[in-house]
mmCIF file of C-alpha atoms in Angstrom:
data_model
loop_
_atom_site.group_PDB
_atom_site.id
_atom_site.type_symbol
_atom_site.label_atom_id
_atom_site.label_comp_id
_atom_site.label_asym_id
_atom_site.label_seq_id
_atom_site.Cartn_x
_atom_site.Cartn_y
_atom_site.Cartn_z
ATOM 1 C CA MET A 106 0.000 0.000 0.000
ATOM 2 C CA LYS A 107 1.340 3.420 -0.964
ATOM 3 C CA LYS A 108 2.282 5.541 2.044
ATOM 4 C CA ARG A 109 0.315 8.790 2.305
ATOM 5 C CA LEU A 110 2.507 11.889 2.324
ATOM 6 C CA PRO A 111 2.383 14.111 5.429
ATOM 7 C CA SER A 112 0.226 17.233 5.525
ATOM 8 C CA THR A 113 1.569 20.666 6.486
ATOM 9 C CA ARG A 114 -0.350 23.433 8.245
ATOM 10 C CA VAL A 115 -0.058 26.501 6.041
ATOM 11 C CA TYR A 116 -1.706 29.813 5.342
ATOM 12 C CA ILE A 117 -3.354 30.213 1.951
ATOM 13 C CA LYS A 118 -0.956 33.096 1.302
ATOM 14 C CA ASP A 119 1.961 30.645 1.547
ATOM 15 C CA ILE A 120 0.360 28.526 -1.168
ATOM 16 C CA LEU A 121 -0.478 31.424 -3.497
ATOM 17 C CA GLU A 122 3.026 32.915 -3.218
ATOM 18 C CA GLY A 123 4.814 29.568 -3.397
ATOM 19 C CA PHE A 124 6.394 27.788 -6.350
ATOM 20 C CA TYR A 125 4.585 24.758 -7.744
ATOM 21 C CA VAL A 126 6.891 21.955 -8.844
ATOM 22 C CA LYS A 127 5.705 19.239 -11.198
ATOM 23 C CA SER A 128 7.775 16.093 -10.743
ATOM 24 C CA GLU A 129 9.459 14.590 -13.769
ATOM 25 C CA GLY A 130 8.747 10.982 -12.821
ATOM 26 C CA ASP A 131 5.314 9.454 -13.400
ATOM 27 C CA PHE A 132 5.185 8.064 -9.869
ATOM 28 C CA GLU A 133 6.789 10.988 -8.056
ATOM 29 C CA PRO A 134 4.404 13.411 -6.298
ATOM 30 C CA ASN A 135 4.102 17.060 -7.265
ATOM 31 C CA TYR A 136 4.664 19.603 -4.516
ATOM 32 C CA LEU A 137 4.936 23.254 -3.551
ATOM 33 C CA ILE A 138 7.993 25.102 -2.254
ATOM 34 C CA THR A 139 7.095 28.094 -0.114
ATOM 35 C CA LYS A 140 9.146 31.281 -0.100
ATOM 36 C CA ASP A 141 10.641 30.225 3.231
ATOM 37 C CA ALA A 142 11.805 26.903 1.733
ATOM 38 C CA ARG A 143 9.170 24.519 3.053
ATOM 39 C CA LYS A 144 8.295 21.614 0.794
ATOM 40 C CA VAL A 145 4.545 20.977 0.952
ATOM 41 C CA TYR A 146 3.032 17.816 -0.540
ATOM 42 C CA ARG A 147 -0.364 18.048 1.158
ATOM 43 C CA ALA A 148 -1.771 21.212 2.739
ATOM 44 C CA LYS A 149 -3.938 21.532 5.828
ATOM 45 C CA ILE A 150 -5.883 24.797 6.038
ATOM 46 C CA VAL A 151 -8.784 26.236 8.019
ATOM 47 C CA GLY A 152 -10.976 28.980 6.605
ATOM 48 C CA THR A 153 -14.444 30.165 5.666
ATOM 49 C CA VAL A 154 -16.320 28.976 2.582
ATOM 50 C CA VAL A 155 -16.984 32.262 0.771
ATOM 51 C CA ARG A 156 -18.917 31.033 -2.275
ATOM 52 C CA GLU A 157 -21.672 28.483 -2.635
ATOM 53 C CA PRO A 158 -20.207 25.193 -3.882
ATOM 54 C CA ILE A 159 -20.527 24.488 -7.598
ATOM 55 C CA ILE A 160 -21.062 20.934 -8.836
ATOM 56 C CA ALA A 161 -21.063 19.964 -12.513
ATOM 57 C CA GLU A 162 -24.291 18.581 -13.988
ATOM 58 C CA ASP A 163 -22.622 15.233 -14.659
ATOM 59 C CA GLU A 164 -21.205 15.340 -11.100
ATOM 60 C CA THR A 165 -17.671 14.640 -12.306
ATOM 61 C CA TYR A 166 -16.288 17.579 -10.357
ATOM 62 C CA GLY A 167 -17.199 20.240 -7.838
ATOM 63 C CA LYS A 168 -15.513 23.255 -6.292
ATOM 64 C CA PHE A 169 -15.773 25.968 -3.645
ATOM 65 C CA GLN A 170 -13.664 28.887 -2.441
ATOM 66 C CA VAL A 171 -12.072 29.220 0.987
ATOM 67 C CA ASP A 172 -10.725 32.373 2.672
ATOM 68 C CA ASP A 173 -8.461 32.064 5.727
ATOM 69 C CA GLY A 174 -7.781 35.774 6.191
ATOM 70 C CA THR A 175 -4.486 35.658 4.279
ATOM 71 C CA GLY A 176 -5.866 34.724 0.871
ATOM 72 C CA VAL A 177 -8.596 32.981 -1.111
ATOM 73 C CA ILE A 178 -8.179 29.704 -2.978
ATOM 74 C CA TRP A 179 -10.335 27.320 -4.997
ATOM 75 C CA VAL A 180 -10.837 23.839 -3.570
ATOM 76 C CA LEU A 181 -11.743 21.151 -6.114
ATOM 77 C CA GLY A 182 -13.063 17.616 -5.916
ATOM 78 C CA PHE A 183 -13.159 15.207 -8.860
ATOM 79 C CA ARG A 184 -15.283 12.081 -9.286
ATOM 80 C CA ASP A 185 -15.720 10.412 -5.854
ATOM 81 C CA ASP A 186 -14.203 13.431 -4.102
ATOM 82 C CA THR A 187 -17.174 15.595 -5.084
ATOM 83 C CA ARG A 188 -18.765 14.157 -1.927
ATOM 84 C CA PHE A 189 -16.563 16.530 0.080
ATOM 85 C CA VAL A 190 -17.916 19.500 -1.871
ATOM 86 C CA ARG A 191 -21.456 18.455 -0.950
ATOM 87 C CA LEU A 192 -20.601 18.628 2.756
ATOM 88 C CA VAL A 193 -20.129 22.404 2.857
ATOM 89 C CA LYS A 194 -22.045 25.583 2.173
ATOM 90 C CA ARG A 195 -21.260 29.281 2.087
ATOM 91 C CA GLY A 196 -20.426 30.647 5.540
ATOM 92 C CA ASP A 197 -19.139 27.346 6.962
ATOM 93 C CA ILE A 198 -15.793 27.334 8.746
ATOM 94 C CA VAL A 199 -13.966 24.232 7.541
ATOM 95 C CA GLN A 200 -10.727 22.380 8.018
ATOM 96 C CA LEU A 201 -9.525 20.639 4.896
ATOM 97 C CA ILE A 202 -6.619 18.598 3.652
ATOM 98 C CA GLY A 203 -5.606 18.210 0.045
ATOM 99 C CA LYS A 204 -2.877 18.147 -2.550
ATOM 100 C CA ILE A 205 -1.778 21.404 -4.114
ATOM 101 C CA ALA A 206 -2.207 21.728 -7.866
ATOM 102 C CA GLU A 207 -1.835 24.458 -10.466
ATOM 103 C CA TRP A 208 -4.000 25.277 -13.476
ATOM 104 C CA ARG A 209 -3.066 28.135 -15.819
ATOM 105 C CA ASP A 210 -0.744 29.590 -13.165
ATOM 106 C CA ASP A 211 -3.500 29.565 -10.512
ATOM 107 C CA LYS A 212 -2.913 27.497 -7.373
ATOM 108 C CA GLN A 213 -5.727 25.285 -6.142
ATOM 109 C CA ILE A 214 -6.303 22.447 -3.685
ATOM 110 C CA LEU A 215 -7.509 18.978 -4.666
ATOM 111 C CA VAL A 216 -9.555 18.062 -1.613
ATOM 112 C CA GLU A 217 -8.958 14.758 0.183
ATOM 113 C CA GLY A 218 -10.964 15.487 3.310
ATOM 114 C CA VAL A 219 -13.056 18.272 4.817
ATOM 115 C CA SER A 220 -14.889 18.847 8.089
ATOM 116 C CA LYS A 221 -16.869 21.707 9.592
ATOM 117 C CA VAL A 222 -15.235 23.242 12.667
ATOM 118 C CA ASP A 223 -16.030 25.976 15.170
ATOM 119 C CA PRO A 224 -14.219 29.358 15.299
ATOM 120 C CA ASN A 225 -11.919 28.111 18.078
ATOM 121 C CA MET A 226 -10.407 25.598 15.652
ATOM 122 C CA TRP A 227 -9.598 28.448 13.268
ATOM 123 C CA ILE A 228 -7.777 30.276 16.073
ATOM 124 C CA LEU A 229 -5.935 27.080 17.048
ATOM 125 C CA HIS A 230 -4.966 26.402 13.440
ATOM 126 C CA ARG A 231 -3.571 29.915 12.981
ATOM 127 C CA TYR A 232 -1.582 29.524 16.198
ATOM 128 C CA GLU A 233 -0.213 26.101 15.227
ATOM 129 C CA ALA A 234 0.579 27.249 11.676
ATOM 130 C CA LEU A 235 2.441 30.280 13.032
ATOM 131 C CA ARG A 236 4.302 28.190 15.620
ATOM 132 C CA GLU A 237 5.429 25.676 12.995
ATOM 133 C CA LYS A 238 6.415 28.506 10.644
ATOM 134 C CA VAL A 239 8.526 30.225 13.333
ATOM 135 C CA GLU A 240 10.260 26.953 14.259
ATOM 136 C CA HIS A 241 10.989 26.307 10.592
ATOM 137 C CA ILE A 242 12.372 29.823 10.022
ATOM 138 C CA LYS A 243 14.796 29.411 12.938
ATOM 139 C CA LYS A 244 16.250 26.316 11.293
ATOM 140 C CA VAL A 245 16.093 27.573 7.731
ATOM 141 C CA ARG A 246 18.135 30.683 8.595
ATOM 142 C CA THR A 247 20.975 28.425 9.702
ATOM 143 C CA ALA A 248 20.450 26.257 6.632
ATOM 144 C CA PHE A 249 20.676 29.302 4.323
ATOM 145 C CA GLU A 250 23.943 30.355 6.004
ATOM 146 C CA ILE A 251 25.404 26.879 5.477
ATOM 147 C CA TYR A 252 24.184 26.746 1.879
ATOM 148 C CA ASN A 253 25.500 30.221 1.027
ATOM 149 C CA THR A 254 28.917 29.262 2.412
ATOM 150 C CA TYR A 255 29.322 25.647 1.296
ATOM 151 C CA GLY A 256 26.619 25.070 -1.313
ATOM 152 C CA ILE A 257 25.170 21.569 -1.471
ATOM 153 C CA THR A 258 28.501 19.823 -0.847
ATOM 154 C CA ALA A 259 29.224 16.862 1.411
ATOM 155 C CA LYS A 260 30.792 19.259 3.919
ATOM 156 C CA ALA A 261 27.592 21.310 3.981
ATOM 157 C CA LYS A 262 25.550 18.189 4.723
ATOM 158 C CA VAL A 263 27.835 17.199 7.609
ATOM 159 C CA ILE A 264 27.721 20.687 9.138
ATOM 160 C CA ALA A 265 23.955 20.796 8.710
ATOM 161 C CA LYS A 266 23.516 17.404 10.385
ATOM 162 C CA ASN A 267 25.607 18.533 13.361
ATOM 163 C CA LYS A 268 23.343 21.565 13.729
ATOM 164 C CA GLY A 269 20.135 19.549 13.508
ATOM 165 C CA ILE A 270 19.395 20.613 9.923
ATOM 166 C CA SER A 271 18.090 17.938 7.565
ATOM 167 C CA GLU A 272 19.711 17.269 4.206
ATOM 168 C CA ASP A 273 16.266 17.674 2.649
ATOM 169 C CA MET A 274 16.155 21.295 3.833
ATOM 170 C CA LEU A 275 19.444 22.016 2.046
ATOM 171 C CA THR A 276 18.233 20.416 -1.185
ATOM 172 C CA THR A 277 14.952 22.357 -0.934
ATOM 173 C CA ILE A 278 16.898 25.625 -0.586
ATOM 174 C CA ASP A 279 19.009 24.648 -3.597
ATOM 175 C CA GLU A 280 15.855 23.908 -5.576
ATOM 176 C CA LEU A 281 14.272 27.200 -4.461
ATOM 177 C CA TYR A 282 17.326 29.161 -5.624
ATOM 178 C CA GLY A 283 17.199 27.359 -8.963
ATOM 179 C CA ILE A 284 13.521 28.231 -9.470
ATOM 180 C CA ILE A 285 14.080 31.891 -8.569
ATOM 181 C CA MET A 286 17.104 32.190 -10.872
ATOM 182 C CA GLU A 287 15.174 30.568 -13.719
ATOM 183 C CA GLN A 288 12.295 33.015 -13.254
ATOM 184 C CA LYS A 289 14.685 35.973 -13.226
ATOM 185 C CA ALA A 290 16.305 34.721 -16.434
ATOM 186 C CA GLU A 291 12.878 34.408 -18.090
ATOM 187 C CA GLU A 292 11.915 37.921 -16.957
ATOM 188 C CA ALA A 293 15.202 39.330 -18.265
ATOM 189 C CA ALA A 294 14.705 37.607 -21.628
ATOM 190 C CA PHE A 295 11.137 38.964 -21.826
ATOM 191 C CA GLU A 296 12.287 42.514 -21.030
ATOM 192 C CA GLU A 297 15.030 42.255 -23.653
ATOM 193 C CA GLU A 298 12.488 41.075 -26.235
ATOM 194 C CA LEU A 299 10.198 44.025 -25.423
ATOM 195 C CA PHE A 300 13.123 46.437 -25.704
ATOM 196 C CA GLU A 301 14.047 45.042 -29.126
ATOM 197 C CA GLU A 302 10.434 45.381 -30.324
ATOM 198 C CA GLU A 303 10.249 48.993 -29.099
ATOM 199 C CA SER A 304 13.574 49.802 -30.767
ATOM 200 C CA THR A 305 12.325 48.333 -34.055
ATOM 201 C CA GLU A 306 9.117 50.388 -33.896
ATOM 202 C CA VAL A 307 11.044 53.607 -33.191
ATOM 203 C CA SER A 308 13.473 53.046 -36.057
#
């Protein structure tokens, strides 16, 4: 039986501002890298349903929007998972777990489970999400220092291990840098193309 990947408490803002990574292998899971170098395979969020759920006539998919105070995101259910969409209505406070996906550059959550909760759960979730984020940032600062000094070398991994930093955190930072540099290169190429077009029009 395939082991289910762990879920991570996050704010919707972290998802919207993160970088979606589609795995190259057919059997490797897709994931999100947040700006603070957290790798998220499955997200756990708590928020308010802000639009009435929509279910297709053939019932092959359904969706609703959730707002957690930091952002708004679409939550989708396909085939059997449309049953989760039927459980909620506008105004409900819900806790949900799902995989992060991306469609036409828009992040969304593919729901795997949802439950209605009271406002206290929302407060608890925000506290736990913040606590986990702060603990992560403490470690990731050290990890960034190691990476910036030694890269992703064997020495870096040894130093990181001695400081309680996982090798996975170093590789995630390396991947994050690669994504950011690639985006900057694409932006630079786009700006250069625009400049050339403007120069041609002027001449």
